[in-house]
Short mmCIF file of C-alpha atoms in Angstrom, two decimals:
data_model
loop_
_atom_site.label_atom_id
_atom_site.label_comp_id
_atom_site.label_asym_id
_atom_site.label_seq_id
_atom_site.Cartn_x
_atom_site.Cartn_y
_atom_site.Cartn_z
CA UNK A 1 -21.89 -29.08 -33.18
CA UNK A 2 -23.57 -27.04 -35.84
CA UNK A 3 -21.67 -24.02 -37.11
CA UNK A 4 -23.63 -20.97 -36.65
CA UNK A 5 -22.91 -17.21 -37.34
CA UNK A 6 -19.96 -18.34 -39.41
CA UNK A 7 -19.37 -18.32 -43.23
CA UNK A 8 -19.71 -21.86 -44.67
CA UNK A 9 -19.41 -23.14 -48.03
CA UNK A 10 -22.07 -25.11 -49.56
CA UNK A 11 -20.35 -28.87 -49.25
CA UNK A 12 -20.20 -27.88 -45.44
CA UNK A 13 -23.65 -26.92 -45.13
CA UNK A 14 -25.48 -29.55 -46.97
CA UNK A 15 -23.01 -32.34 -46.53
CA UNK A 16 -21.42 -31.40 -43.33
CA UNK A 17 -18.25 -31.86 -45.64
CA UNK A 18 -19.10 -35.76 -45.47
CA UNK A 19 -19.20 -36.05 -41.58
CA UNK A 20 -22.22 -37.39 -39.90
CA UNK A 21 -24.53 -36.43 -38.87
CA UNK A 22 -24.70 -35.07 -42.63
CA UNK A 23 -27.74 -32.69 -41.92
CA UNK A 24 -26.14 -30.98 -38.75
CA UNK A 25 -25.87 -27.59 -40.35
CA UNK A 26 -29.15 -27.64 -42.17
CA UNK A 27 -31.04 -24.15 -41.26
CA UNK A 28 -28.15 -22.90 -39.16
CA UNK A 29 -28.07 -19.54 -41.15
CA UNK A 30 -31.26 -18.20 -39.54
CA UNK A 31 -29.79 -18.20 -36.19
CA UNK A 32 -26.42 -16.26 -34.73
CA UNK A 33 -24.94 -16.97 -31.49
CA UNK A 34 -25.86 -15.49 -28.23
CA UNK A 35 -21.95 -15.15 -27.61
CA UNK A 36 -21.74 -12.96 -30.79
CA UNK A 37 -24.74 -10.67 -29.86
CA UNK A 38 -22.97 -10.11 -26.36
CA UNK A 39 -19.60 -9.41 -28.13
CA UNK A 40 -20.93 -6.99 -30.47
CA UNK A 41 -23.10 -5.30 -27.59
CA UNK A 42 -19.74 -4.71 -25.71
CA UNK A 43 -18.03 -3.31 -28.89
CA UNK A 44 -21.09 -0.82 -30.20
CA UNK A 45 -22.94 -0.09 -27.47
CA UNK A 46 -20.47 0.33 -24.44
CA UNK A 47 -17.80 3.24 -24.35
CA UNK A 48 -16.69 6.63 -23.33
CA UNK A 49 -18.90 8.39 -25.78
CA UNK A 50 -22.05 6.08 -25.28
CA UNK A 51 -25.14 6.02 -23.15
CA UNK A 52 -23.66 3.29 -21.66
CA UNK A 53 -20.18 4.28 -20.43
CA UNK A 54 -19.41 0.95 -18.92
CA UNK A 55 -20.90 -2.58 -18.47
CA UNK A 56 -19.34 -5.40 -16.98
CA UNK A 57 -19.57 -8.46 -19.05
CA UNK A 58 -21.11 -10.46 -16.47
CA UNK A 59 -24.02 -8.28 -16.29
CA UNK A 60 -24.57 -8.11 -19.93
CA UNK A 61 -24.42 -12.05 -19.79
CA UNK A 62 -26.77 -12.24 -17.61
CA UNK A 63 -29.38 -9.71 -19.24
CA UNK A 64 -28.81 -11.08 -22.28
CA UNK A 65 -29.91 -14.87 -21.04
CA UNK A 66 -32.76 -13.46 -19.38
CA UNK A 67 -33.62 -11.70 -22.49
CA UNK A 68 -33.26 -14.74 -24.50
CA UNK A 69 -35.44 -16.78 -21.83
CA UNK A 70 -38.31 -13.88 -21.98
CA UNK A 71 -38.57 -14.11 -25.61
CA UNK A 72 -38.79 -17.63 -25.63
CA UNK A 73 -41.70 -17.66 -23.53
CA UNK A 74 -43.77 -15.67 -25.71
CA UNK A 75 -42.45 -14.38 -29.04
CA UNK A 76 -39.87 -16.68 -30.31
CA UNK A 77 -42.62 -19.84 -29.55
CA UNK A 78 -39.51 -22.23 -30.80
CA UNK A 79 -41.64 -25.30 -29.74
CA UNK A 80 -39.74 -28.21 -28.53
CA UNK A 81 -41.39 -31.74 -29.00
CA UNK A 82 -41.04 -34.86 -26.93
CA UNK A 83 -42.14 -38.66 -28.40
CA UNK A 84 -42.56 -41.52 -25.95
CA UNK A 85 -44.62 -44.68 -25.36
CA UNK A 86 -47.00 -44.14 -22.69
CA UNK A 87 -46.25 -46.93 -19.63
CA UNK A 88 -48.60 -48.93 -17.83
CA UNK A 89 -48.55 -46.75 -14.84
CA UNK A 90 -49.88 -44.07 -17.36
CA UNK A 91 -47.48 -41.74 -15.91
CA UNK A 92 -45.07 -40.07 -17.95
CA UNK A 93 -42.25 -37.57 -16.74
CA UNK A 94 -41.88 -34.29 -18.40
CA UNK A 95 -39.05 -33.39 -20.78
CA UNK A 96 -35.90 -32.18 -18.96
CA UNK A 97 -36.17 -28.78 -20.39
CA UNK A 98 -39.75 -28.26 -20.09
CA UNK A 99 -41.01 -24.79 -19.25
CA UNK A 100 -44.34 -24.52 -20.37
CA UNK A 101 -46.96 -26.75 -22.14
CA UNK A 102 -48.28 -26.16 -25.55
CA UNK A 103 -49.90 -29.20 -26.65
CA UNK A 104 -50.40 -33.34 -25.79
CA UNK A 105 -51.17 -35.45 -28.40
CA UNK A 106 -51.07 -38.91 -29.27
CA UNK A 107 -49.53 -40.42 -32.21
CA UNK A 108 -52.23 -41.88 -34.28
CA UNK A 109 -51.67 -44.94 -36.96
CA UNK A 110 -51.63 -42.92 -40.07
CA UNK A 111 -49.01 -40.69 -38.51
CA UNK A 112 -50.98 -37.84 -37.60
CA UNK A 113 -51.15 -35.98 -33.99
CA UNK A 114 -54.43 -36.34 -32.22
CA UNK A 115 -54.58 -33.62 -29.62
CA UNK A 116 -55.54 -34.72 -26.06
CA UNK A 117 -57.33 -32.52 -23.52
CA UNK A 118 -56.39 -31.70 -20.31
CA UNK A 119 -58.62 -33.00 -17.25
CA UNK A 120 -59.99 -30.64 -14.77
CA UNK A 121 -61.71 -32.79 -12.91
CA UNK A 122 -59.06 -34.28 -10.78
CA UNK A 123 -55.69 -33.29 -8.98
CA UNK A 124 -52.31 -34.51 -8.28
CA UNK A 125 -52.23 -33.98 -4.50
CA UNK A 126 -49.50 -34.53 -1.89
CA UNK A 127 -50.84 -37.71 -0.19
CA UNK A 128 -49.60 -38.37 3.51
CA UNK A 129 -49.12 -41.72 4.88
CA UNK A 130 -51.58 -42.25 8.23
CA UNK A 131 -51.51 -44.46 10.94
CA UNK A 132 -54.49 -46.70 11.73
CA UNK A 133 -55.66 -45.22 14.83
CA UNK A 134 -58.97 -43.40 15.09
CA UNK A 135 -57.27 -39.71 14.36
CA UNK A 136 -55.29 -41.06 11.44
CA UNK A 137 -52.18 -39.27 12.63
CA UNK A 138 -49.73 -38.18 9.94
CA UNK A 139 -46.61 -40.65 10.13
CA UNK A 140 -43.31 -38.91 10.53
CA UNK A 141 -39.80 -40.01 9.86
CA UNK A 142 -36.89 -39.71 12.17
CA UNK A 143 -36.31 -36.03 11.08
CA UNK A 144 -39.54 -35.50 12.04
CA UNK A 145 -40.61 -35.05 8.37
CA UNK A 146 -43.86 -36.24 7.33
CA UNK A 147 -43.90 -39.11 5.18
CA UNK A 148 -45.73 -39.36 1.90
CA UNK A 149 -46.67 -41.77 -0.43
CA UNK A 150 -48.55 -42.27 -3.98
CA UNK A 151 -51.87 -40.62 -4.02
CA UNK A 152 -55.12 -42.39 -4.31
CA UNK A 153 -55.96 -40.38 -7.40
CA UNK A 154 -52.83 -41.61 -9.21
CA UNK A 155 -53.25 -45.34 -7.89
CA UNK A 156 -56.87 -45.27 -9.25
CA UNK A 157 -56.14 -43.70 -12.34
CA UNK A 158 -53.43 -46.25 -13.12
CA UNK A 159 -55.60 -48.77 -12.22
CA UNK A 160 -58.59 -48.35 -14.73
CA UNK A 161 -58.64 -50.65 -17.33
CA UNK A 162 -58.27 -49.36 -21.24
CA UNK A 163 -61.82 -50.17 -21.94
CA UNK A 164 -63.29 -48.18 -18.61
CA UNK A 165 -63.54 -44.92 -20.14
CA UNK A 166 -66.64 -45.64 -22.20
CA UNK A 167 -66.88 -43.90 -25.48
CA UNK A 168 -68.36 -41.70 -25.89
CA UNK A 169 -67.28 -40.60 -22.23
CA UNK A 170 -70.14 -39.29 -19.95
CA UNK A 171 -68.13 -36.16 -20.12
CA UNK A 172 -69.52 -35.89 -23.63
CA UNK A 173 -72.94 -36.38 -22.60
CA UNK A 174 -73.62 -33.16 -20.54
CA UNK A 175 -77.00 -34.72 -19.49
CA UNK A 176 -78.99 -31.58 -17.77
CA UNK A 177 -77.19 -28.82 -18.97
CA UNK A 178 -76.07 -30.00 -22.31
CA UNK A 179 -72.43 -31.10 -23.46
CA UNK A 180 -69.68 -29.71 -21.81
CA UNK A 181 -67.62 -28.69 -25.05
CA UNK A 182 -64.19 -28.43 -22.42
CA UNK A 183 -63.94 -31.90 -22.36
CA UNK A 184 -65.68 -32.95 -25.43
CA UNK A 185 -63.16 -34.99 -27.05
CA UNK A 186 -62.81 -38.62 -27.55
CA UNK A 187 -59.13 -38.54 -27.60
CA UNK A 188 -58.21 -39.28 -23.84
CA UNK A 189 -57.34 -36.81 -21.02
CA UNK A 190 -54.34 -36.12 -19.05
CA UNK A 191 -53.34 -34.12 -15.78
CA UNK A 192 -50.40 -32.18 -15.62
CA UNK A 193 -48.67 -31.66 -12.43
CA UNK A 194 -45.65 -28.93 -12.76
CA UNK A 195 -44.18 -29.13 -9.49
CA UNK A 196 -43.91 -33.01 -9.34
CA UNK A 197 -43.00 -32.95 -12.88
CA UNK A 198 -45.06 -35.79 -14.55
CA UNK A 199 -48.25 -35.93 -16.58
CA UNK A 200 -50.95 -38.63 -15.85
CA UNK A 201 -52.79 -40.00 -18.97
CA UNK A 202 -55.97 -41.50 -19.07
CA UNK A 203 -56.07 -45.56 -19.49
CA UNK A 204 -57.44 -45.50 -22.93
CA UNK A 205 -54.09 -43.81 -24.12
CA UNK A 206 -52.17 -46.89 -22.54
CA UNK A 207 -49.21 -47.82 -24.80
CA UNK A 208 -49.93 -45.35 -27.05
CA UNK A 209 -46.87 -42.95 -28.53
CA UNK A 210 -47.35 -39.64 -26.75
CA UNK A 211 -45.94 -36.48 -28.10
CA UNK A 212 -45.60 -33.56 -25.68
CA UNK A 213 -45.12 -29.94 -27.38
CA UNK A 214 -43.77 -27.60 -25.04
CA UNK A 215 -41.61 -24.31 -24.59
CA UNK A 216 -38.38 -24.22 -23.24
CA UNK A 217 -36.21 -21.18 -22.47
CA UNK A 218 -33.26 -21.63 -24.91
CA UNK A 219 -30.45 -21.97 -23.01
CA UNK A 220 -30.65 -25.59 -21.11
CA UNK A 221 -28.09 -28.09 -21.59
CA UNK A 222 -26.43 -25.66 -24.00
CA UNK A 223 -22.67 -24.40 -23.98
CA UNK A 224 -22.37 -20.92 -23.72
CA UNK A 225 -20.97 -20.92 -27.10
CA UNK A 226 -23.86 -22.93 -28.67
CA UNK A 227 -26.83 -20.92 -27.26
CA UNK A 228 -28.34 -19.60 -30.47
CA UNK A 229 -30.90 -16.55 -31.08
CA UNK A 230 -33.37 -16.17 -34.50
CA UNK A 231 -31.90 -13.37 -36.51
CA UNK A 232 -35.31 -11.90 -36.41
CA UNK A 233 -35.03 -11.81 -32.35
CA UNK A 234 -31.54 -10.18 -32.86
CA UNK A 235 -32.57 -6.17 -32.71
CA UNK A 236 -34.76 -6.98 -29.85
CA UNK A 237 -31.77 -8.54 -27.99
CA UNK A 238 -29.78 -5.62 -28.53
CA UNK A 239 -32.72 -2.97 -27.27
CA UNK A 240 -33.54 -5.27 -24.35
CA UNK A 241 -30.00 -4.95 -23.26
CA UNK A 242 -29.73 -1.57 -23.42
CA UNK A 243 -33.23 -1.16 -21.56
CA UNK A 244 -32.15 -3.55 -18.89
CA UNK A 245 -28.76 -1.95 -18.40
CA UNK A 246 -29.82 1.45 -18.28
CA UNK A 247 -32.82 1.10 -16.18
CA UNK A 248 -30.88 -0.41 -13.31
CA UNK A 249 -27.59 2.35 -13.84
CA UNK A 250 -27.39 5.17 -11.59
CA UNK A 251 -27.72 8.45 -12.61
CA UNK A 252 -29.11 8.13 -16.22
CA UNK A 253 -31.95 10.62 -16.75
CA UNK A 254 -35.41 9.07 -16.88
CA UNK A 255 -35.95 10.12 -20.33
CA UNK A 256 -33.22 8.10 -21.75
CA UNK A 257 -34.19 5.13 -19.87
CA UNK A 258 -37.88 5.92 -20.91
CA UNK A 259 -36.74 5.87 -24.47
CA UNK A 260 -34.74 2.62 -23.99
CA UNK A 261 -37.53 0.85 -22.76
CA UNK A 262 -40.12 2.17 -25.66
CA UNK A 263 -37.49 0.96 -28.09
CA UNK A 264 -37.13 -2.66 -26.33
CA UNK A 265 -41.13 -2.57 -26.19
CA UNK A 266 -41.13 -1.67 -29.86
CA UNK A 267 -38.50 -4.37 -30.87
CA UNK A 268 -40.52 -6.95 -29.01
CA UNK A 269 -44.05 -6.17 -31.04
CA UNK A 270 -41.55 -6.29 -34.10
CA UNK A 271 -40.26 -9.36 -33.39
CA UNK A 272 -43.52 -11.15 -32.79
CA UNK A 273 -44.97 -9.67 -35.66
CA UNK A 274 -42.03 -10.93 -37.68
CA UNK A 275 -41.90 -14.50 -36.03
CA UNK A 276 -45.71 -14.84 -36.51
CA UNK A 277 -44.94 -16.02 -40.28
CA UNK A 278 -48.46 -15.29 -41.25
CA UNK A 279 -48.53 -16.18 -44.99
CA UNK A 280 -51.27 -14.72 -47.28
CA UNK A 281 -51.77 -17.95 -49.22
CA UNK A 282 -52.51 -20.15 -46.03
CA UNK A 283 -54.75 -17.35 -44.45
CA UNK A 284 -56.90 -17.13 -47.67
CA UNK A 285 -57.02 -20.97 -47.84
CA UNK A 286 -58.41 -20.99 -44.32
CA UNK A 287 -60.82 -18.12 -45.19
CA UNK A 288 -62.26 -20.08 -47.99
CA UNK A 289 -64.39 -21.85 -45.22
CA UNK A 290 -66.36 -18.81 -44.31
CA UNK A 291 -68.58 -19.36 -47.43
CA UNK A 292 -69.56 -23.01 -46.21
CA UNK A 293 -73.21 -24.00 -45.55
CA UNK A 294 -73.74 -25.07 -42.53
CA UNK A 295 -77.09 -27.63 -42.77
CA UNK B 1 16.09 13.94 -27.48
CA UNK B 2 17.57 13.39 -23.86
CA UNK B 3 20.75 15.25 -24.79
CA UNK B 4 18.91 18.57 -26.32
CA UNK B 5 16.96 18.28 -22.68
CA UNK B 6 19.92 18.04 -20.60
CA UNK B 7 21.63 20.94 -22.54
CA UNK B 8 18.14 23.23 -22.06
CA UNK B 9 17.93 22.35 -18.45
CA UNK B 10 21.71 23.10 -17.91
CA UNK B 11 21.43 25.87 -20.04
CA UNK B 12 18.67 27.76 -18.12
CA UNK B 13 20.46 26.89 -14.51
CA UNK B 14 23.77 27.82 -15.52
CA UNK B 15 22.11 31.18 -16.92
CA UNK B 16 23.00 33.11 -13.58
CA UNK B 17 25.71 30.53 -12.42
CA UNK B 18 22.70 29.32 -10.15
CA UNK B 19 24.47 25.82 -10.11
CA UNK B 20 25.25 22.64 -11.82
CA UNK B 21 23.73 19.27 -12.07
CA UNK B 22 25.66 16.27 -12.28
CA UNK B 23 24.76 13.41 -14.95
CA UNK B 24 23.66 11.08 -12.35
CA UNK B 25 21.37 13.62 -10.74
CA UNK B 26 20.06 14.82 -13.88
CA UNK B 27 19.28 10.74 -14.74
CA UNK B 28 16.98 11.00 -11.38
CA UNK B 29 15.44 14.15 -12.10
CA UNK B 30 14.46 12.83 -15.54
CA UNK B 31 13.29 9.39 -14.45
CA UNK B 32 10.91 11.20 -11.94
CA UNK B 33 9.97 13.88 -14.47
CA UNK B 34 9.15 11.26 -17.31
CA UNK B 35 7.14 8.99 -14.29
CA UNK B 36 4.89 12.41 -13.64
CA UNK B 37 4.21 13.22 -17.00
CA UNK B 38 3.15 9.60 -18.17
CA UNK B 39 1.10 9.02 -14.89
CA UNK B 40 -0.43 12.44 -15.97
CA UNK B 41 -1.65 10.95 -19.45
CA UNK B 42 -4.28 8.65 -17.64
CA UNK B 43 -6.21 11.60 -15.58
CA UNK B 44 -5.50 13.79 -18.80
CA UNK B 45 -7.33 11.17 -21.01
CA UNK B 46 -10.36 10.73 -18.50
CA UNK B 47 -10.64 14.73 -18.49
CA UNK B 48 -10.61 14.83 -22.19
CA UNK B 49 -13.40 12.32 -22.62
CA UNK B 50 -15.44 14.27 -19.99
CA UNK B 51 -14.98 17.18 -22.08
CA UNK B 52 -15.34 15.41 -25.33
CA UNK B 53 -18.69 14.04 -23.91
CA UNK B 54 -20.05 17.49 -23.20
CA UNK B 55 -19.27 18.57 -26.78
CA UNK B 56 -15.79 20.92 -25.88
CA UNK B 57 -13.71 19.10 -27.96
CA UNK B 58 -13.44 18.66 -31.82
CA UNK B 59 -12.20 16.21 -34.16
CA UNK B 60 -8.80 15.71 -35.81
CA UNK B 61 -6.46 17.84 -34.62
CA UNK B 62 -8.50 19.06 -31.53
CA UNK B 63 -9.37 15.60 -30.91
CA UNK B 64 -7.28 15.41 -27.37
CA UNK B 65 -8.88 12.26 -26.59
CA UNK B 66 -7.22 10.50 -29.40
CA UNK B 67 -4.03 12.48 -28.98
CA UNK B 68 -3.42 11.35 -25.30
CA UNK B 69 -4.40 7.77 -26.30
CA UNK B 70 -1.90 7.82 -28.93
CA UNK B 71 0.61 8.76 -26.59
CA UNK B 72 -0.29 6.35 -24.17
CA UNK B 73 -0.05 3.27 -26.79
CA UNK B 74 3.42 3.83 -27.41
CA UNK B 75 3.46 1.92 -23.98
CA UNK B 76 1.41 -0.89 -25.28
CA UNK B 77 2.76 -4.38 -24.59
CA UNK B 78 1.78 -7.91 -24.62
CA UNK B 79 2.78 -11.09 -23.48
CA UNK B 80 1.91 -14.96 -23.00
CA UNK B 81 1.47 -15.42 -19.29
CA UNK B 82 2.87 -18.40 -17.56
CA UNK B 83 0.52 -21.01 -15.52
CA UNK B 84 1.53 -21.64 -11.94
CA UNK B 85 0.23 -24.84 -10.39
CA UNK B 86 0.65 -24.87 -6.80
CA UNK B 87 -1.28 -27.37 -4.05
CA UNK B 88 -4.75 -26.79 -3.23
CA UNK B 89 -5.35 -24.73 0.25
CA UNK B 90 -8.23 -25.94 2.14
CA UNK B 91 -9.96 -27.63 -1.04
CA UNK B 92 -9.56 -23.94 -3.15
CA UNK B 93 -7.24 -24.25 -5.94
CA UNK B 94 -4.79 -21.58 -5.65
CA UNK B 95 -3.29 -21.82 -9.43
CA UNK B 96 -2.44 -18.59 -10.63
CA UNK B 97 -0.65 -16.50 -13.65
CA UNK B 98 2.18 -14.19 -12.92
CA UNK B 99 1.77 -10.67 -14.48
CA UNK B 100 4.81 -9.09 -15.99
CA UNK B 101 7.31 -7.16 -13.99
CA UNK B 102 7.08 -4.06 -16.40
CA UNK B 103 3.35 -3.86 -16.05
CA UNK B 104 1.83 -0.54 -15.27
CA UNK B 105 -1.70 -0.76 -16.16
CA UNK B 106 -3.59 -3.58 -17.38
CA UNK B 107 -5.93 -3.42 -20.56
CA UNK B 108 -7.17 -6.91 -20.33
CA UNK B 109 -6.51 -10.75 -20.20
CA UNK B 110 -7.36 -12.57 -23.32
CA UNK B 111 -7.77 -16.52 -23.65
CA UNK B 112 -6.84 -18.63 -26.88
CA UNK B 113 -5.64 -15.74 -29.03
CA UNK B 114 -5.17 -11.99 -28.59
CA UNK B 115 -3.40 -9.29 -30.52
CA UNK B 116 0.16 -9.79 -31.45
CA UNK B 117 -0.17 -14.01 -31.39
CA UNK B 118 -0.15 -16.40 -34.15
CA UNK B 119 -4.06 -16.50 -33.34
CA UNK B 120 -4.89 -12.79 -33.83
CA UNK B 121 -7.25 -13.19 -36.73
CA UNK B 122 -9.39 -15.54 -34.63
CA UNK B 123 -9.14 -12.98 -31.99
CA UNK B 124 -8.79 -14.48 -28.06
CA UNK B 125 -11.93 -14.48 -25.52
CA UNK B 126 -11.76 -11.74 -23.02
CA UNK B 127 -11.07 -13.01 -19.34
CA UNK B 128 -13.01 -10.33 -17.61
CA UNK B 129 -11.59 -9.08 -14.47
CA UNK B 130 -14.07 -9.48 -11.40
CA UNK B 131 -13.40 -7.83 -7.98
CA UNK B 132 -12.83 -10.36 -5.36
CA UNK B 133 -16.12 -9.73 -3.30
CA UNK B 134 -18.42 -10.60 -6.37
CA UNK B 135 -16.13 -13.81 -7.64
CA UNK B 136 -18.42 -16.18 -5.41
CA UNK B 137 -21.70 -14.83 -6.45
CA UNK B 138 -20.67 -14.65 -10.21
CA UNK B 139 -19.08 -18.42 -10.01
CA UNK B 140 -22.52 -19.56 -7.99
CA UNK B 141 -24.77 -17.81 -10.52
CA UNK B 142 -26.51 -20.30 -12.44
CA UNK B 143 -26.39 -17.51 -15.81
CA UNK B 144 -22.83 -16.10 -15.27
CA UNK B 145 -20.88 -18.90 -14.03
CA UNK B 146 -17.47 -18.81 -15.79
CA UNK B 147 -17.12 -21.01 -18.88
CA UNK B 148 -14.33 -21.14 -21.13
CA UNK B 149 -16.42 -19.12 -23.49
CA UNK B 150 -16.78 -16.19 -20.63
CA UNK B 151 -13.66 -16.82 -18.32
CA UNK B 152 -12.98 -14.66 -15.68
CA UNK B 153 -10.14 -13.67 -13.27
CA UNK B 154 -9.47 -12.08 -9.93
CA UNK B 155 -6.32 -10.37 -9.52
CA UNK B 156 -4.18 -10.09 -6.46
CA UNK B 157 -1.08 -8.34 -6.15
CA UNK B 158 0.76 -9.48 -9.57
CA UNK B 159 -1.09 -12.41 -9.70
CA UNK B 160 -4.33 -13.64 -11.56
CA UNK B 161 -6.58 -16.50 -10.88
CA UNK B 162 -8.53 -17.64 -13.78
CA UNK B 163 -11.67 -19.65 -13.65
CA UNK B 164 -12.99 -21.95 -14.91
CA UNK B 165 -9.49 -24.06 -13.92
CA UNK B 166 -9.50 -25.77 -17.19
CA UNK B 167 -7.57 -22.51 -18.61
CA UNK B 168 -4.24 -23.15 -18.54
CA UNK B 169 -2.57 -22.10 -21.44
CA UNK B 170 -2.95 -19.31 -23.99
CA UNK B 171 -3.59 -16.60 -21.68
CA UNK B 172 -2.38 -13.10 -22.59
CA UNK B 173 -1.97 -10.13 -21.16
CA UNK B 174 -2.31 -7.08 -23.05
CA UNK B 175 -1.18 -4.12 -20.90
CA UNK B 176 0.62 -0.50 -20.74
CA UNK B 177 4.02 -1.02 -19.65
CA UNK B 178 6.14 1.47 -17.70
CA UNK B 179 8.63 3.64 -19.36
CA UNK B 180 12.18 2.60 -19.29
CA UNK B 181 14.24 4.81 -16.90
CA UNK B 182 16.25 7.44 -19.27
CA UNK B 183 20.03 7.38 -18.84
CA UNK B 184 21.97 10.13 -20.24
CA UNK B 185 25.37 8.35 -20.86
CA UNK B 186 28.67 9.90 -21.22
CA UNK B 187 32.17 9.38 -21.56
CA UNK B 188 34.76 11.57 -19.60
CA UNK B 189 37.08 13.58 -21.68
CA UNK B 190 39.36 16.20 -20.26
CA UNK B 191 37.47 15.69 -16.93
CA UNK B 192 34.33 16.95 -18.54
CA UNK B 193 31.43 14.46 -19.28
CA UNK B 194 30.48 14.22 -23.06
CA UNK B 195 27.10 12.76 -24.68
CA UNK B 196 27.57 9.11 -25.36
CA UNK B 197 24.47 8.19 -27.19
CA UNK B 198 25.42 4.38 -27.22
CA UNK B 199 25.31 4.05 -23.27
CA UNK B 200 22.21 6.29 -23.36
CA UNK B 201 18.47 5.73 -23.12
CA UNK B 202 16.10 8.24 -24.43
CA UNK B 203 12.94 9.29 -22.69
CA UNK B 204 10.07 7.12 -23.95
CA UNK B 205 7.09 9.38 -23.70
CA UNK B 206 6.46 11.65 -26.58
CA UNK B 207 8.70 14.25 -28.33
CA UNK B 208 5.70 16.49 -28.03
CA UNK B 209 6.42 16.65 -23.88
CA UNK B 210 9.96 17.87 -24.05
CA UNK B 211 8.94 21.48 -22.95
CA UNK B 212 7.20 19.75 -20.04
CA UNK B 213 9.87 17.43 -19.20
CA UNK B 214 12.59 20.49 -19.38
CA UNK B 215 10.28 22.52 -16.99
CA UNK B 216 9.73 19.45 -14.32
CA UNK B 217 13.55 18.78 -14.56
CA UNK B 218 14.37 22.23 -13.87
CA UNK B 219 11.60 22.09 -11.00
CA UNK B 220 13.54 19.43 -9.50
CA UNK B 221 16.72 20.64 -10.04
CA UNK B 222 15.75 23.83 -8.50
CA UNK B 223 14.73 22.34 -5.45
CA UNK B 224 18.05 20.47 -5.46
CA UNK B 225 20.24 23.66 -5.81
CA UNK B 226 17.96 25.25 -3.40
CA UNK B 227 17.08 27.70 -6.04
CA UNK B 228 13.65 29.32 -5.10
CA UNK B 229 13.35 31.35 -8.60
CA UNK B 230 13.83 28.56 -10.68
CA UNK B 231 11.26 26.54 -8.73
CA UNK B 232 8.89 29.43 -8.96
CA UNK B 233 9.28 30.02 -12.44
CA UNK B 234 9.31 26.12 -13.17
CA UNK B 235 5.75 26.02 -11.23
CA UNK B 236 4.22 29.01 -13.19
CA UNK B 237 5.12 27.53 -16.27
CA UNK B 238 3.70 24.26 -15.34
CA UNK B 239 0.54 25.94 -14.15
CA UNK B 240 0.34 28.00 -17.56
CA UNK B 241 0.52 24.63 -19.44
CA UNK B 242 -2.10 22.76 -17.66
CA UNK B 243 -4.46 25.82 -18.13
CA UNK B 244 -4.05 25.64 -21.69
CA UNK B 245 -4.44 22.02 -22.30
CA UNK B 246 -7.76 22.04 -20.03
CA UNK B 247 -9.21 25.57 -21.22
#
């Protein structure tokens, strides 16, 4: 387990004291443990002479984890990446801690990722099994629940040969009304079904290494003393806790609640700005293209 | 302290030949008076905090909260708790830790260290007290389920039930203990009881409360010897003291 929030010497940081994995402690200094935030909060923000005179630890834990989840969704954007080879079924499960998709791409021979566009012209419905009567009645099991099977769309999708999608794809041509730029991509397409937890890929991606970039909530699969928070979000966590606890506490004046909410909101904005990591050099490099002549 | 208090009490009671309090009676009254004062610390500190929060208390010498806290902290104690494993009842584990017998008020329960143990510097993890009616909700919550990092306990009488069940050692109670019963020990010389420090147990509450102790013991003694004057004066004096402290 990486050491977070505690001083470690250089040998332990760079080489993990000779233990494997050697890189376990790399980059840990930018984080602190949620456990420490909760402890510091109870120590510093809760007391007889504080605005929050009493707070049960389980409430603080609850709000701290909720705050961490919230900040993971928009401000932190700690993008997780998942790579796997696409099977013959062209169907791939979502990563275990998947919350929201950021980007799907495949890995090219040169090691670069090539973005794949979502396909909005199809769907992943639940397919009900029917009998062969005229009415095509839905089949039930012995518990009177409807029987379901593999949707036709999914079967057709996986039955495509890799050469079926013509290149350029008819999607690109647009015909009467010009090109539909939303599908103007030659890298294949995918359909994401969040409810059933899978992604279907177009057959031209068969056998390729697929990379799914996604956002998680930062707490999945971690023990309570492993959950970490980026230091740039520390102030937000404290302000969020104050705000969340005060707004559901009885007898707190409204102006105090408002003040706490404003503070939490300002901290969130600050955190987003800090974590945006806009670097002047990179920005300048991108803007150099503005003088480009378009012929 | 106990001898001087007894002498003062006897002097006050015998002033107009009102009566005599035997050593055993004195010890009973002393115990009762000490307990009464000790228990009042906890209500006093609560009132003092309220006054402090309304900016009616000053710092340093006027810091009543700190002052009372110091009086209470004289009774701070800690001890390791022993785990008792018993057969499960209807599938629900009933293993428990027993709290110390001299417990008056529990400060907290720690796991894996705590003040006064070998692992002091690493600090123990606070085991949170939860009400029985909230226990199941906390255990079933995906965010607050008790873990070794955030353990919880439910108290029932003198036993505590700690969760998660993997915690079976290194549990410590930090608490305020009950004061020891005061005892004015004596040897009999010429039919008279003479103070014997070796067999005596002194008052444990702060020496600052000596006046209050005398008043309270006089009140009980006045009731005992059916001397209305003594009771009345003691009660009045108590009122004066109370008013002084809370004005």
